[in-house]
Amino acid sequence: MTLAGIAWRNLQARPSRSALTLIGIALSVAAVVALTALAWGFEASWQRAAEVRGTDAVVTRTASQNALPSPFDARVADTVRTLPQVYEVAGLLSELMSVDDAPPMFVFGWQADSFLWRHLKLISGRFPIENGHAEVALGRLAADMLGKHVGATVYIDAEPFALVGIFDSPALVETGAALMTLTQMQRITDHLNRVNLINVRLNDASDETTLTQFRAAVAQALPGYLAITSGDLVQQNVMVRLARAMSWAVTVLAVLIGGAGVFNTMLMSVFERTREIAILLAVGWRRDRVIRMILLESLVLGLAGGVIGVVLGSLAVEVLLWSDMIRGRIDAQITAGLVWYALGVALALGLVGGVYPAVRASGLKPASALHAE
Amino acid sequence: MMGQTPRIEAQGLTRSYDGGRIAALRGLDLSIAAGEFIAIVGPSGCGKSTLLAMLGALEAPQTGTLSFDGEPFPPPHRASAFRAEHIGFVFQSFHLLPTLSAAENVEVPMFESTRSSRQRRERARMLLHLVGLDHRSNDRPSMLSGGERQRVAIARALANQPTLLLADEPTGSLDSVNAARVMQLFEQLHAELGTTLVVVTHAAEVAGHAQRVVRMQDGRIITEVEHAA
């Protein structure tokens, strides 16, 4: 018999209450898992998009922290192209737009013949070209959601576009997006000769010095503009920050709500077991051993609830990923890091809920066990 | 007993409750020799249980002194360790942990010893054998009779080889047959192990097993009667 064994028996002795507490913890942890998976997935989706495009750095306005930075003069790309560290440059314009009657969708306008297109794989048809016609290609998921095939008409902000191709991409945000040439995108968004990001490939991206020199060169040649890595761009993205903040808020709420559940359970348990705890103290148990026993009970509750919560949260993410609002926009994944994070949260709420009851139990007067005879 | 250091020496013990309205002990003096078996008797509310709680370091006197083998009783923060090392308790209502088996209940006090898990298990089996319950070691308290529960409680009290065994109405919840068996067991343990034994009781037949009977009233000792060995 070990201390953990005694704690486990105590939990088993009150199965209904333990089960209800487990459900409460599991729901709290599931909420953490689902929202954090979405928040982290949102961040990872954009990170992945930058990686697969082969972008080493992006040039944008200094103050822009939006997910889709405000458009600026496309001629900035010409200046960037002249910098000695630069191998290739591609301007792009992106926006969330209404496409048919689906929820808002990312629409990308990419400079024709730029390196941005190279990682895409055509499933059917062809890519849009600079021919003066309103043409669009849809990512696999976007075409699936809209139920469109090559040759169909797609309405973007109520303007008809001919669907000329369907493509696949290693980046989820692209498979759920519409893609056209930069010129067409500038036309329908009334941003003629403007872009909101310049993607850059450097001569030697593996050399940190090249990037440092490029940053300095941009700062000198283009006041008001900033060269950063795509990773930094994602980190600074206000939507990513918002998603992270919401994830944190839910985590804190989960710890408080789940902790309150554990607190209630453990305190009731301590009240009901006043005599048993007093007997343990009477037979010589030190107060810290009583504290450890109660904390073990609350931590076991937290951990078991956490495991159930991870499973429930994973199922919730799977369901959410099939909803039209999220499908093709966020690549939420249950990573090992997220599982450890969720279990950490579960243990934290077990600890938060167990500390006071444990301290209270250890402070019982053992003489009460005798006087209660 | 003269010349030997008493196991317990109590002098001038006082204890009151409810802001002094209820006086449980009023300057009580008591000396208990090592290996002695004494019974404390008296009417309800005379202070017997309060005295027993003090002898077991569960409660401290408001005034007066208590010593164990010539050393002062430990301060409250060291009382648990003192109890684990020196004291065994047997209660009227047995106070076994309902979620644990008989053997596991006996193991409980040994958590404060240096014994390994295996050693604890083996000692618990040995003690249950000593009280004649080795065949019930895996049964939970709810499956045991009152007499069996009290014998498990006695085995638990002996877990750490205490030098002082304190029993509060140990037969109070038992029928006469089981009460006689439990007292027979106390006598056997006292004779074989030489443990100092203090029993608080209402029952004259229980007190009759003791070497000395201390009668209390209103928080004081009013008579002490020694029985022939």
Coordinates of C-alpha atoms in Angstrom, one line a residue:
Chain A
M1 CA 0.0 0.0 0.0
T2 CA 1.4 3.4 -1.0
L3 CA 0.2 6.9 -0.4
A4 CA -1.0 7.1 -4.0
G5 CA -2.9 3.9 -3.4
I6 CA -4.7 5.4 -0.4
A7 CA -5.5 8.5 -2.4
W8 CA -6.9 6.4 -5.3
R9 CA -9.1 4.4 -2.9
N10 CA -10.4 7.6 -1.4
L11 CA -11.4 8.8 -4.9
Q12 CA -13.0 5.5 -5.6
A13 CA -15.0 5.6 -2.4
R14 CA -17.1 8.5 -3.8
P15 CA -17.6 7.5 -7.4
S16 CA -20.4 9.9 -8.3
R17 CA -18.7 13.0 -7.1
S18 CA -15.3 11.9 -8.5
A19 CA -17.0 11.3 -11.9
L20 CA -18.8 14.6 -11.9
T21 CA -15.6 16.4 -11.1
L22 CA -13.8 14.5 -13.8
I23 CA -16.4 15.7 -16.3
G24 CA -16.0 19.3 -15.2
I25 CA -12.2 19.1 -15.6
A26 CA -12.5 17.2 -18.9
L27 CA -14.7 19.9 -20.4
S28 CA -12.4 22.7 -19.2
V29 CA -9.4 20.9 -20.6
A30 CA -11.3 20.1 -23.8
A31 CA -12.0 23.8 -24.3
V32 CA -8.3 24.6 -23.8
V33 CA -7.3 21.9 -26.2
A34 CA -9.8 23.0 -28.9
L35 CA -9.1 26.7 -28.7
T36 CA -5.3 26.3 -28.4
A37 CA -5.2 23.9 -31.3
L38 CA -7.0 26.4 -33.4
A39 CA -4.8 29.3 -32.2
W40 CA -1.6 27.4 -32.7
G41 CA -2.9 26.0 -35.9
F42 CA -3.8 29.4 -37.2
E43 CA -0.2 30.5 -36.5
A44 CA 1.3 27.3 -38.0
S45 CA -0.9 27.6 -41.1
W46 CA 0.5 31.0 -42.0
Q47 CA 4.0 29.9 -41.1
R48 CA 3.6 26.9 -43.4
A49 CA 2.4 29.0 -46.2
A50 CA 5.5 31.2 -46.0
E51 CA 7.7 28.1 -45.9
V52 CA 6.3 26.4 -48.9
R53 CA 6.4 29.5 -51.0
G54 CA 10.2 29.6 -50.5
T55 CA 10.1 33.1 -49.0
D56 CA 13.2 34.0 -47.0
A57 CA 12.0 37.5 -46.0
V58 CA 9.1 39.8 -46.5
V59 CA 9.0 43.6 -46.9
T60 CA 6.1 45.4 -45.5
R61 CA 5.2 48.7 -43.9
T62 CA 6.9 49.3 -40.6
A63 CA 3.8 49.8 -38.6
S64 CA 1.7 47.1 -40.1
Q65 CA 0.7 44.3 -37.8
N66 CA -2.5 43.2 -39.6
A67 CA -2.9 39.7 -40.9
L68 CA -3.1 41.2 -44.3
P69 CA -1.1 44.5 -44.2
S70 CA -2.4 47.7 -45.7
P71 CA -1.5 48.0 -49.4
F72 CA 1.4 50.1 -50.5
D73 CA 3.0 51.2 -53.8
A74 CA 4.1 48.1 -55.8
R75 CA 7.1 50.0 -57.1
V76 CA 8.8 49.3 -53.8
A77 CA 9.4 45.9 -55.2
D78 CA 11.6 47.5 -57.9
T79 CA 13.8 49.1 -55.2
V80 CA 14.0 45.8 -53.3
R81 CA 15.0 44.0 -56.4
T82 CA 18.1 46.2 -56.8
L83 CA 19.5 45.3 -53.4
P84 CA 22.6 43.1 -53.6
Q85 CA 21.3 40.3 -51.3
V86 CA 18.2 39.7 -53.3
Y87 CA 17.7 36.8 -55.6
E88 CA 14.0 37.0 -56.5
V89 CA 11.1 39.3 -55.6
A90 CA 7.4 38.8 -55.8
G91 CA 4.6 41.3 -54.9
L92 CA 1.3 40.0 -53.7
L93 CA -2.0 41.3 -52.6
S94 CA -4.3 39.3 -50.4
E95 CA -7.7 39.9 -48.8
L96 CA -10.6 38.1 -47.2
M97 CA -13.4 38.4 -49.7
S98 CA -16.9 36.9 -50.3
V99 CA -16.8 34.1 -52.8
D100 CA -20.2 32.9 -54.0
D101 CA -22.3 32.4 -50.9
A102 CA -19.6 30.8 -48.8
P103 CA -18.1 32.4 -45.7
P104 CA -15.3 34.9 -46.4
M105 CA -12.4 33.3 -48.1
F106 CA -8.8 34.3 -48.6
V107 CA -8.2 35.5 -52.2
F108 CA -4.5 35.9 -53.2
G109 CA -3.3 38.0 -56.1
W110 CA 0.2 36.8 -57.1
Q111 CA 2.6 38.4 -59.5
A112 CA 2.4 36.3 -62.7
D113 CA 5.5 34.1 -63.4
S114 CA 6.9 34.7 -59.9
F115 CA 8.4 32.0 -57.7
L116 CA 5.2 32.0 -55.5
W117 CA 3.4 29.7 -58.0
R118 CA 6.1 27.0 -58.1
H119 CA 5.1 24.9 -55.2
L120 CA 1.5 24.6 -56.3
K121 CA 0.3 21.4 -58.0
L122 CA -2.4 21.6 -60.6
I123 CA -5.1 19.1 -60.2
S124 CA -7.1 20.2 -63.2
G125 CA -7.1 23.0 -65.8
R126 CA -4.4 25.7 -65.7
F127 CA -3.3 28.6 -63.6
P128 CA -4.6 32.2 -64.3
I129 CA -2.5 34.2 -66.7
E130 CA -2.1 37.9 -67.6
N131 CA -4.5 37.9 -70.5
G132 CA -6.9 40.6 -69.4
H133 CA -9.6 38.2 -68.5
A134 CA -11.2 37.7 -65.1
E135 CA -9.8 34.3 -64.3
V136 CA -9.3 32.5 -61.0
A137 CA -8.0 29.2 -59.7
L138 CA -9.3 27.5 -56.6
G139 CA -7.5 25.5 -54.0
R140 CA -8.7 21.9 -53.6
L141 CA -10.6 22.5 -50.4
A142 CA -12.1 25.8 -51.7
A143 CA -13.4 24.1 -54.9
D144 CA -14.8 21.3 -52.8
M145 CA -16.6 23.7 -50.4
L146 CA -18.0 25.7 -53.3
G147 CA -18.8 22.6 -55.3
K148 CA -17.1 24.1 -58.4
H149 CA -15.3 22.5 -61.3
V150 CA -13.1 23.9 -64.0
G151 CA -15.2 25.9 -66.5
A152 CA -17.7 27.1 -63.8
T153 CA -18.2 30.8 -62.9
V154 CA -17.1 32.0 -59.4
Y155 CA -18.5 35.3 -58.0
I156 CA -15.8 37.2 -56.1
D157 CA -17.3 40.3 -54.5
A158 CA -20.2 39.8 -56.9
E159 CA -18.0 40.0 -60.0
P160 CA -17.9 36.8 -62.2
F161 CA -14.6 35.0 -62.7
A162 CA -14.0 32.1 -64.9
L163 CA -12.7 29.1 -62.9
V164 CA -9.7 28.0 -65.0
G165 CA -7.9 25.6 -62.6
I166 CA -8.0 23.7 -59.4
F167 CA -4.7 23.2 -57.5
D168 CA -3.3 21.6 -54.4
S169 CA -0.7 23.0 -52.0
P170 CA 1.2 21.8 -49.0
A171 CA -0.2 24.8 -47.1
L172 CA -3.8 24.5 -45.9
V173 CA -4.5 28.2 -46.2
E174 CA -3.8 28.0 -49.9
T175 CA -5.9 24.9 -50.5
G176 CA -8.8 26.8 -49.0
A177 CA -8.2 30.0 -51.0
A178 CA -8.8 31.5 -54.4
L179 CA -5.9 32.6 -56.5
M180 CA -5.6 35.1 -59.4
T181 CA -3.0 37.3 -61.0
L182 CA -1.9 40.4 -59.1
T183 CA -3.3 42.6 -61.8
Q184 CA -6.8 41.1 -61.6
M185 CA -6.6 41.3 -57.8
Q186 CA -5.5 45.0 -57.9
R187 CA -8.4 45.7 -60.2
I188 CA -11.2 44.1 -58.2
T189 CA -10.0 45.6 -54.9
D190 CA -9.4 49.1 -56.4
H191 CA -5.8 48.9 -55.3
L192 CA -4.2 49.6 -58.7
N193 CA -0.4 49.3 -58.7
R194 CA -0.4 48.3 -55.0
V195 CA 0.6 45.3 -53.0
N196 CA 0.5 44.5 -49.3
L197 CA 3.5 42.2 -49.1
I198 CA 6.7 41.8 -51.0
N199 CA 8.1 38.2 -50.8
V200 CA 11.8 38.0 -51.2
R201 CA 14.2 35.1 -51.8
L202 CA 17.8 35.9 -50.8
N203 CA 21.0 34.8 -52.5
D204 CA 22.1 32.8 -49.5
A205 CA 19.3 32.4 -47.0
S206 CA 21.3 29.9 -44.9
D207 CA 23.7 32.7 -44.0
E208 CA 22.4 34.8 -41.1
T209 CA 24.6 37.7 -42.2
T210 CA 22.8 37.9 -45.6
L211 CA 19.5 38.5 -43.8
T212 CA 21.1 41.0 -41.4
Q213 CA 22.6 42.9 -44.3
F214 CA 19.3 42.8 -46.3
R215 CA 17.4 44.2 -43.3
A216 CA 19.9 47.0 -43.0
A217 CA 19.7 47.7 -46.7
V218 CA 15.9 47.9 -46.7
A219 CA 15.9 50.2 -43.7
Q220 CA 18.3 52.5 -45.5
A221 CA 16.8 52.4 -49.0
L222 CA 13.2 52.3 -48.0
P223 CA 12.3 54.4 -45.0
G224 CA 9.0 53.4 -43.5
Y225 CA 9.4 49.8 -44.6
L226 CA 10.7 46.8 -42.8
A227 CA 12.3 43.6 -43.9
I228 CA 11.5 40.7 -41.6
T229 CA 11.4 36.9 -41.8
S230 CA 8.0 35.3 -42.5
G231 CA 8.2 33.8 -39.0
D232 CA 8.5 37.3 -37.5
L233 CA 5.6 38.5 -39.7
V234 CA 3.4 35.7 -38.3
Q235 CA 4.5 36.5 -34.7
Q236 CA 3.7 40.1 -35.1
N237 CA 0.4 39.4 -36.8
V238 CA -2.4 41.0 -34.7
M239 CA -4.7 38.1 -35.4
V240 CA -2.2 35.6 -34.3
R241 CA -1.7 37.6 -31.1
L242 CA -5.4 37.8 -30.6
A243 CA -5.8 34.1 -31.1
R244 CA -3.0 33.5 -28.6
A245 CA -4.6 35.9 -26.1
M246 CA -7.9 34.1 -26.4
S247 CA -6.2 30.8 -25.9
W248 CA -4.5 32.1 -22.8
A249 CA -7.8 33.6 -21.5
V250 CA -9.6 30.3 -22.0
T251 CA -6.7 28.5 -20.2
V252 CA -6.9 30.8 -17.3
L253 CA -10.7 30.4 -17.1
A254 CA -10.3 26.7 -17.4
V255 CA -7.9 26.6 -14.5
L256 CA -10.2 28.8 -12.4
I257 CA -13.4 27.0 -13.3
G258 CA -11.9 23.5 -13.2
G259 CA -9.9 24.4 -10.1
A260 CA -13.2 25.6 -8.4
G261 CA -14.7 22.2 -9.2
V262 CA -11.7 20.3 -7.7
F263 CA -11.7 22.7 -4.7
N264 CA -15.4 22.0 -4.0
T265 CA -14.9 18.3 -4.4
M266 CA -11.8 18.1 -2.2
L267 CA -13.2 20.5 0.5
M268 CA -16.4 18.4 0.7
S269 CA -14.3 15.3 0.9
V270 CA -12.2 16.7 3.7
F271 CA -15.3 17.8 5.6
E272 CA -16.7 14.3 5.3
R273 CA -13.5 12.6 6.3
T274 CA -12.7 14.9 9.3
R275 CA -12.6 11.9 11.6
E276 CA -10.5 9.7 9.2
I277 CA -8.0 12.5 8.7
A278 CA -7.9 13.1 12.5
I279 CA -7.2 9.4 13.0
L280 CA -4.3 9.6 10.5
L281 CA -2.9 12.5 12.5
A282 CA -3.5 10.6 15.8
V283 CA -1.6 7.5 14.7
G284 CA 1.4 9.7 13.9
W285 CA 1.0 10.9 10.3
R286 CA 2.9 14.2 9.9
R287 CA 0.8 17.1 8.6
D288 CA 2.8 17.2 5.3
R289 CA 1.9 13.6 4.6
V290 CA -1.8 14.5 5.0
I291 CA -1.2 17.4 2.6
R292 CA 0.4 15.1 0.1
M293 CA -2.4 12.6 0.3
I294 CA -5.1 15.3 -0.4
L295 CA -3.0 16.9 -3.1
L296 CA -2.4 13.5 -4.7
E297 CA -6.2 13.0 -4.8
S298 CA -6.7 16.4 -6.5
L299 CA -3.8 15.8 -8.9
V300 CA -5.1 12.4 -9.9
L301 CA -8.5 14.0 -10.5
G302 CA -6.8 16.7 -12.6
L303 CA -4.7 14.3 -14.6
A304 CA -7.5 11.8 -15.3
G305 CA -9.8 14.7 -16.3
G306 CA -6.9 16.1 -18.4
V307 CA -6.5 12.8 -20.3
I308 CA -10.3 12.7 -21.0
G309 CA -10.2 16.4 -21.9
V310 CA -7.5 15.9 -24.4
V311 CA -9.5 13.1 -26.1
L312 CA -12.7 15.3 -26.0
G313 CA -10.8 18.3 -27.2
S314 CA -9.3 16.4 -30.1
L315 CA -12.7 15.2 -31.2
A316 CA -14.0 18.7 -30.9
V317 CA -11.2 20.0 -33.2
E318 CA -12.0 17.3 -35.7
V319 CA -15.6 18.4 -35.8
L320 CA -14.6 22.1 -36.0
L321 CA -12.3 21.4 -38.9
W322 CA -15.2 20.2 -40.9
S323 CA -17.2 23.4 -40.3
D324 CA -17.2 25.9 -43.3
M325 CA -15.9 28.7 -41.1
I326 CA -12.7 26.9 -40.3
R327 CA -12.2 24.3 -43.0
G328 CA -9.4 25.3 -45.3
R329 CA -8.4 28.3 -43.2
I330 CA -6.8 26.8 -40.0
D331 CA -4.7 23.7 -39.9
A332 CA -5.4 22.8 -36.3
Q333 CA -3.3 19.8 -35.1
I334 CA -3.1 18.0 -31.8
T335 CA 0.6 18.0 -31.3
A336 CA 2.6 16.4 -28.5
G337 CA 3.4 19.9 -27.3
L338 CA -0.3 20.7 -27.1
V339 CA -1.0 17.4 -25.2
W340 CA 1.7 18.2 -22.6
Y341 CA 0.4 21.8 -22.4
A342 CA -3.2 20.5 -21.7
L343 CA -2.0 18.0 -19.2
G344 CA 0.0 20.7 -17.5
V345 CA -3.2 22.8 -17.3
A346 CA -5.1 19.9 -15.9
L347 CA -2.4 19.3 -13.2
A348 CA -2.4 23.0 -12.4
L349 CA -6.2 23.1 -11.9
G350 CA -5.8 20.0 -9.7
L351 CA -3.2 21.8 -7.7
V352 CA -5.1 25.0 -7.5
G353 CA -8.2 23.2 -6.3
G354 CA -6.4 20.9 -3.9
V355 CA -4.1 23.2 -1.9
Y356 CA -6.5 24.9 0.4
P357 CA -8.5 21.7 1.3
A358 CA -5.1 19.9 1.9
V359 CA -3.8 22.6 4.2
R360 CA -7.2 22.7 6.0
A361 CA -7.1 18.9 6.4
S362 CA -3.6 19.0 7.8
G363 CA -4.7 21.6 10.4
L364 CA -7.4 19.4 11.9
K365 CA -7.1 18.8 15.6
P366 CA -6.6 15.0 16.0
A367 CA -8.1 15.2 19.5
S368 CA -11.4 15.7 17.9
A369 CA -11.4 12.0 16.9
L370 CA -11.3 11.1 20.6
H371 CA -13.7 13.7 21.8
A372 CA -16.2 12.7 19.2
E373 CA -16.6 9.3 20.8
Chain B
M1 CA 8.5 1.2 41.1
M2 CA 10.2 3.6 43.4
G3 CA 13.6 4.8 42.1
Q4 CA 12.7 4.1 38.5
T5 CA 12.0 7.0 36.1
P6 CA 8.2 6.8 35.4
R7 CA 7.2 6.3 31.8
I8 CA 4.7 9.2 32.2
E9 CA 4.8 11.9 34.9
A10 CA 1.9 14.4 34.9
Q11 CA 1.9 17.3 37.4
G12 CA -0.8 19.9 37.9
L13 CA -2.6 19.3 34.5
T14 CA -5.4 21.7 33.8
R15 CA -7.6 22.1 30.8
S16 CA -10.8 23.9 30.3
Y17 CA -13.1 24.5 27.3
D18 CA -15.6 27.1 26.2
G19 CA -13.6 30.1 27.6
G20 CA -13.0 28.4 30.9
R21 CA -16.7 27.7 31.5
I22 CA -16.1 23.9 31.4
A23 CA -13.1 22.6 33.4
A24 CA -12.1 19.2 32.1
L25 CA -8.9 18.8 34.3
R26 CA -8.3 20.7 37.5
G27 CA -4.6 20.3 38.5
L28 CA -4.3 16.5 37.9
D29 CA -1.2 14.6 39.0
L30 CA -0.5 11.1 37.8
S31 CA 2.6 8.9 37.5
I32 CA 2.6 5.8 35.3
A33 CA 5.5 3.3 35.5
A34 CA 7.0 1.6 32.5
G35 CA 5.2 -1.6 31.7
E36 CA 2.3 -0.8 34.0
F37 CA -1.4 -1.5 33.0
I38 CA -3.7 1.0 34.5
A39 CA -7.4 1.7 34.1
I40 CA -8.9 5.2 34.4
V41 CA -12.5 5.1 35.4
G42 CA -15.1 7.7 36.3
P43 CA -18.4 9.2 35.2
S44 CA -18.9 10.8 31.8
G45 CA -17.4 14.3 31.6
C46 CA -15.0 13.7 34.5
G47 CA -12.0 14.4 32.2
K48 CA -10.9 10.8 31.3
S49 CA -10.7 11.3 27.5
T50 CA -9.1 14.7 27.9
L51 CA -6.4 13.1 30.1
L52 CA -5.9 10.3 27.5
A53 CA -5.6 12.9 24.7
M54 CA -2.9 14.6 26.7
L55 CA -1.1 11.4 27.5
G56 CA -1.1 10.7 23.7
A57 CA 0.2 14.2 22.9
L58 CA -3.0 15.0 21.0
E59 CA -3.7 17.9 23.2
A60 CA -1.5 20.1 25.4
P61 CA -2.4 21.1 29.0
Q62 CA -3.1 24.7 29.7
T63 CA -1.0 24.5 32.8
G64 CA 1.1 21.8 34.4
T65 CA 3.8 19.5 33.0
L66 CA 4.0 16.2 31.3
S67 CA 7.1 14.1 30.8
F68 CA 7.8 10.8 29.0
D69 CA 10.7 8.7 30.3
G70 CA 11.9 11.8 32.1
E71 CA 11.8 14.1 29.1
P72 CA 9.3 16.8 28.6
F73 CA 6.5 16.1 26.1
P74 CA 7.4 17.5 22.6
P75 CA 6.0 20.8 21.4
P76 CA 3.0 20.6 19.1
H77 CA 5.0 20.7 15.8
R78 CA 6.9 17.5 16.9
A79 CA 3.9 15.7 18.4
S80 CA 3.2 13.6 15.3
A81 CA 6.7 12.2 15.2
F82 CA 6.4 11.5 19.0
R83 CA 3.1 9.7 18.6
A84 CA 4.4 7.7 15.6
E85 CA 7.4 6.6 17.6
H86 CA 6.0 6.0 21.1
I87 CA 2.2 5.9 21.2
G88 CA -0.5 3.4 20.0
F89 CA -4.1 4.3 20.1
V90 CA -7.2 2.1 20.3
F91 CA -10.6 3.9 20.1
Q92 CA -14.1 2.9 21.1
S93 CA -15.4 3.2 17.5
F94 CA -12.4 1.4 16.1
H95 CA -11.8 4.2 13.6
L96 CA -10.5 2.0 10.8
L97 CA -10.3 3.6 7.3
P98 CA -13.2 2.1 5.4
T99 CA -11.6 2.1 2.0
L100 CA -8.6 0.0 3.1
S101 CA -8.4 -3.7 3.9
A102 CA -7.5 -4.9 7.5
A103 CA -3.9 -5.4 6.6
E104 CA -3.7 -1.9 4.9
N105 CA -5.2 -0.3 8.0
V106 CA -2.5 -1.9 10.1
E107 CA 0.1 -0.5 7.7
V108 CA -1.1 3.1 8.0
P109 CA 0.9 4.2 11.1
M110 CA 4.1 2.5 9.5
F111 CA 4.1 5.2 6.8
E112 CA 6.0 7.3 9.3
S113 CA 8.6 4.6 10.0
T114 CA 11.6 3.7 7.9
R115 CA 10.1 0.4 6.8
S116 CA 9.9 -0.4 3.1
S117 CA 6.5 -1.1 1.5
R118 CA 7.3 -4.9 1.7
Q119 CA 8.4 -4.7 5.3
R120 CA 5.2 -2.8 6.2
R121 CA 3.1 -5.5 4.5
E122 CA 5.0 -8.3 6.3
R123 CA 4.7 -6.7 9.7
A124 CA 1.0 -6.0 9.1
R125 CA 0.5 -9.7 8.4
M126 CA 2.4 -10.7 11.5
L127 CA 0.4 -8.4 13.7
L128 CA -2.9 -9.6 12.3
H129 CA -1.7 -13.1 13.0
L130 CA -0.9 -12.0 16.6
V131 CA -4.5 -10.8 17.1
G132 CA -5.8 -14.0 15.4
L133 CA -7.0 -12.3 12.2
D134 CA -4.5 -13.4 9.5
H135 CA -7.4 -15.0 7.6
R136 CA -9.2 -11.6 7.3
S137 CA -6.3 -9.5 6.2
N138 CA -7.8 -8.7 2.8
D139 CA -11.2 -7.9 4.1
R140 CA -12.4 -4.3 4.5
P141 CA -13.8 -3.2 7.9
S142 CA -17.4 -3.3 6.7
M143 CA -16.9 -7.1 6.3
L144 CA -15.6 -7.6 9.8
S145 CA -17.6 -8.1 13.1
G146 CA -17.2 -5.5 15.9
G147 CA -14.8 -7.7 17.8
E148 CA -12.7 -8.3 14.7
R149 CA -12.6 -4.6 13.9
Q150 CA -11.3 -3.8 17.4
R151 CA -8.6 -6.5 17.0
V152 CA -7.5 -4.9 13.8
A153 CA -7.4 -1.6 15.6
I154 CA -5.2 -3.1 18.3
A155 CA -2.9 -4.6 15.6
R156 CA -2.7 -1.1 14.1
A157 CA -1.9 0.4 17.5
L158 CA 1.0 -2.0 17.8
A159 CA 2.3 -1.2 14.2
N160 CA 5.3 0.9 15.3
Q161 CA 6.1 -1.1 18.5
P162 CA 4.8 1.6 20.8
T163 CA 6.0 1.8 24.4
L164 CA 2.7 3.3 25.5
L165 CA -0.7 1.9 24.4
L166 CA -3.7 4.1 25.0
A167 CA -7.2 2.7 24.8
D168 CA -10.4 4.8 25.0
E169 CA -13.4 2.6 25.9
P170 CA -12.0 -0.3 23.8
T171 CA -14.9 -2.6 24.6
G172 CA -17.6 0.1 24.6
S173 CA -19.0 -1.0 21.3
L174 CA -18.6 -4.7 21.8
D175 CA -20.8 -7.4 23.2
S176 CA -19.6 -9.2 26.4
V177 CA -18.0 -12.1 24.5
N178 CA -16.0 -9.9 22.2
A179 CA -15.2 -7.5 25.1
A180 CA -13.7 -10.4 27.0
R181 CA -11.7 -11.5 24.0
V182 CA -10.3 -8.0 23.5
M183 CA -9.4 -7.6 27.2
Q184 CA -7.7 -11.1 27.1
L185 CA -5.7 -9.8 24.1
F186 CA -4.7 -6.7 26.0
E187 CA -3.5 -8.8 28.9
Q188 CA -1.6 -11.1 26.6
L189 CA 0.1 -8.2 24.8
H190 CA 0.9 -6.5 28.1
A191 CA 2.4 -9.7 29.4
E192 CA 4.3 -10.7 26.3
L193 CA 5.5 -7.2 25.0
G194 CA 5.7 -5.3 28.3
T195 CA 3.9 -2.4 26.8
T196 CA 2.7 0.3 29.1
L197 CA -1.1 0.2 28.9
V198 CA -3.6 2.9 29.8
V199 CA -7.3 2.0 29.4
V200 CA -10.1 4.5 29.9
T201 CA -13.4 2.7 30.6
H202 CA -16.7 2.8 32.3
A203 CA -16.8 -1.0 32.7
A204 CA -15.8 -2.5 36.0
E205 CA -15.0 -5.8 34.4
V206 CA -12.5 -4.1 32.1
A207 CA -10.9 -2.1 34.9
G208 CA -10.6 -5.4 36.7
H209 CA -7.9 -6.5 34.3
A210 CA -5.7 -3.6 35.2
Q211 CA -2.9 -3.5 37.8
R212 CA -4.1 -0.1 39.1
V213 CA -7.4 1.6 38.8
V214 CA -7.5 5.4 38.9
R215 CA -10.9 6.9 39.6
M216 CA -11.6 10.4 38.4
Q217 CA -14.3 12.9 39.2
D218 CA -14.6 16.6 38.2
G219 CA -11.2 16.7 36.5
R220 CA -9.3 15.2 39.5
I221 CA -8.2 11.8 40.7
I222 CA -10.1 10.9 43.7
T223 CA -8.9 7.3 44.4
E224 CA -6.2 4.9 43.2
V225 CA -6.5 1.2 43.8
E226 CA -3.8 -1.3 43.1
H227 CA -4.8 -4.8 42.2
A228 CA -2.8 -7.9 43.1
A229 CA -0.8 -9.2 40.2

